[in-house]
Each structure stands twice: as structure tokens, then as C-alpha cells.
Amino acid sequence: MRLSRYFLPVLKENPSEAQIVSHRLMLRAGMIKQAAAGIYSWLPMGFKVLRKLENIIHEEQARAGHIAIQMPIIQSADLWRESGRYDDYGQEMLRMKDRHDRDMLFTPTAEELVTDIFRGHVNSYKDLPLTLYQIQWKFRDEIRPRFGVMRGREFYMKDGYNFDLTKEDALHAYNRHLVTYLRTYERMGLQAIPMRADSGPIGGDNTHEFLVLADTGESEVFYDSAVTDLSFGDRQIDYDDRAQCQAILEEFTSKYARTDETHDEALFNQVPEDRRRVARGIEVGQIFYFGTKYSEAMGATVQGPDGKPTPVHMGSHGIGVSRLIGAIIEASHDDKGIIWPEGVTPFHCGIVNLKQGDDEADAACDKLYGALTALGLEPLYDDRNERAGGKFATMDLIGLPWRITVGPRGLKNGVVELTCRRTGESEELSPEAAVTKVAEIYEQFI
């Protein structure tokens, strides 16, 4: 993409309404625009990052054998009355009536709807296990939306639902989801710590939240610092191997890590004093096992091996896709702007032409642009007739991990400058070597 043809409405000044870094930088970098309180339009660069995260989630869900569907945003209230949640959910649920005076609602979550799909099509235990998921816009009418996409009313969410014959089978699905989430977050450049949490209106006894440590996090968290030394890495996982999935769950949840709702001071005091940490965290996902809560209420049964109808055991599993962008920025920025991890960056590399209109510089930039594109990379070429300082400021603000700077002086010596956004370190390379190095950096991400 050439910046002269792209829609990137960057702001020079900090917006007065933005209270935290991610909200401020998303507005300044032209990623979002507020449409109403807690509701945003996603502009091209923000939308591009949203799609990057979505693709990673789809890939990891498919790896675990989970199946994507798409459910409607508007649901019938009758399903929620069946489960008993319609009156319990509270004012966060946006309720409405259609022209026939039927009670409807804008989806805050979809346990009832997916249970209705299941009970209409699955009759035998032989069709289990089954996990369905979607990535879809949701709405919760927050009383005080704030912090941009971190606490909005409309949000983009991955929500998955498992159906299993027994509790043991469902707990394996729970473990399997924990493993997929660890992989997903690490691919996004995040360390998301699973913490024992409260189930809230979803229900159930088994639940973990995944939290990214950040000073602006809404949750107070208590943890053993040893959990921050854990890394999933490049492990090869057999998702059907119950022992392997259970071992990973134990590895990542055996050390103390809890949100304030489930914090146990006595247990926390058993952690060695030099490893006790109290901090704040941003919730980016949660997994639940809630047994037969919905299947019994809504008649979601299968014929068991004994021929008798058996209510299925269920769980649900969510990732806040839109809020993840805010979490990534909160965890990865400096005073100049965003610093995107390579796995989720909207463009792989920026190209800055220091002297637009100079035949040699223009030709060199065009050649770099073509070479990177031919390798399957997406460069953003700043071909505007702007001052060099303004171009550098824009690149720093939008946070592309790597920048190639091209100018007449360097070209006379046969070199361009390759700069790492995270460290600020630069090196002079031939244009061909710069392309090769950028391609090597992204080999594991493409």
C-alpha cells in the first residue's frame, strides 16, 4: 500500500476524551472513530489488525478441531426465558421488540442460541464431542463505557461452546481450550496469564480468565511471579491426548494467580514472599465449564450408550478480539506511539522516501516495494511529498516493527537504512540485503 492512496487520518494532538494509552494511540493513529458512547467505527488500519487477530484465532481453533459457525446478532427472548437468564442478566442486555411485538435482544453471548442449534440436530452420543464457535459482534449496554475499545458497549468476540457426554469429556474440552488460548496469545506477542476467576452470569464452577499485566488494567490481580517465566513456545500438541492437555493446564495454573474476586489471602501468603506480586491486569479471554446448566433447562439431550436420554455437559470459551488490540497497545508502546508485535502488525515494513521526486530515490523505493510484495509481505510506502521528520513521526506513531529509509546520500553508497521500531537500532544494508532480512524475520509469521 502507498500511503498517498491510503486512508490513514492520523492526529497530531492527544484527544481530550482519551484517558488511557491504547485509546489515545488508536485515535491518533487513525484506527478507530467514535460513533456513539462505547461504539466505534473501525478505520482501515484498525480493521486490518482486527482481521489479523481473527485469522490467528481461526487457525488455532481449527488446529484443535473446533468448527466455525455464524449465529445471528439478534436473538429471540424466548430462548433466554427457557434458560432462566432473561430476567437475571440485568440492564446490560439491550432488549427490543420487533414489529410483531415479539421480545428480541441484541446478543451479549450465545449459550442459549447454540444450545438450540445443538438440540435441533444432534441426537446421539456418537456425534460427540462437538465444539462450535463463532467470531461476531456483541453488545452489552455498559453503564459507563470508557477506555475506548477496552470497555466499549459494542465489541468483537470469539465465543465457543463445547458439547460432551460426560463431565470428564467436558473438562478435557476445557483443558483443550486453555491450550489453544495459550498458543493464540503468544502468537499475538502477548503473555496472557490464566487466573482463577469468578463465573459471573455465565455460571459454573470451573473458570479461568486470561489477563495481560498492565498498569491500566481494570482488575486487581495477585500472582506468583514464577508464572511470568512460563512460555508455551513451539510445542507440538495432540489435542486428543488428555494427559498432555491436562499436564499443560497444571503447568500454567498450579502456581498462585487469581483475580480479586477469587483471591485467597491465606493461600497467597504460602507463596514465597519475594515472588508475591500484586498488580493490575486486562482481561482478554475466559473459559468456563458449567456442566448441564443449559442442557437440562433447554432439553439438550442425546441418546446415551444405554439408550437413555442424557443431558450433555457444556462449557463456553471467549476471547475479546477487539479489546485485544487495546491490550496489545497497552503492553507494547513508547512515548512515540504503538510498537506492533510482528505477528499482528498491519503492515510488515514501512518504506520512507527521504526525497520524494528524486528519480533515483523514487526508483529505489519502487524496487523495494515490489521485492517485498513479491515475497508475500505487505509494505507501507510513505510516498507523500512531506518532510522527513513528519514521515518518521507517522511511522513511529503507527508502530510498524521495521522501517526501511531510502535517501540519495545512502544510495550513492549503495545502502538503505533498516530500523527496528522496538529497539531503535539501525543498520545500513544494500537494498537486496534489507529485503532478505525483513523476509527472514517474518518467515515464522507468514
XYZ file of C-alpha atoms in Angstrom, residues 118-119 121-128 163-165 299-313:
28
model
C -27.437 -28.441 19.061
C -30.742 -29.855 20.336
C -29.658 -31.552 15.099
C -27.686 -33.818 17.454
C -29.423 -36.866 18.936
C -26.762 -39.489 19.662
C -23.682 -39.687 21.856
C -21.899 -40.998 18.759
C -21.906 -37.431 17.386
C -19.930 -36.175 20.385
C -20.886 -30.344 23.958
C -19.735 -33.575 25.627
C -21.291 -36.732 27.030
C -33.744 -30.150 26.854
C -30.452 -30.626 25.010
C -30.067 -34.393 25.397
C -28.547 -37.221 23.406
C -29.234 -40.919 23.464
C -26.503 -42.386 25.651
C -24.793 -45.777 25.276
C -27.545 -47.251 27.459
C -30.242 -45.910 25.137
C -31.495 -43.357 27.666
C -31.660 -39.589 27.086
C -28.680 -37.869 28.699
C -28.210 -34.101 29.095
C -24.918 -33.033 27.573
C -22.138 -31.355 29.539
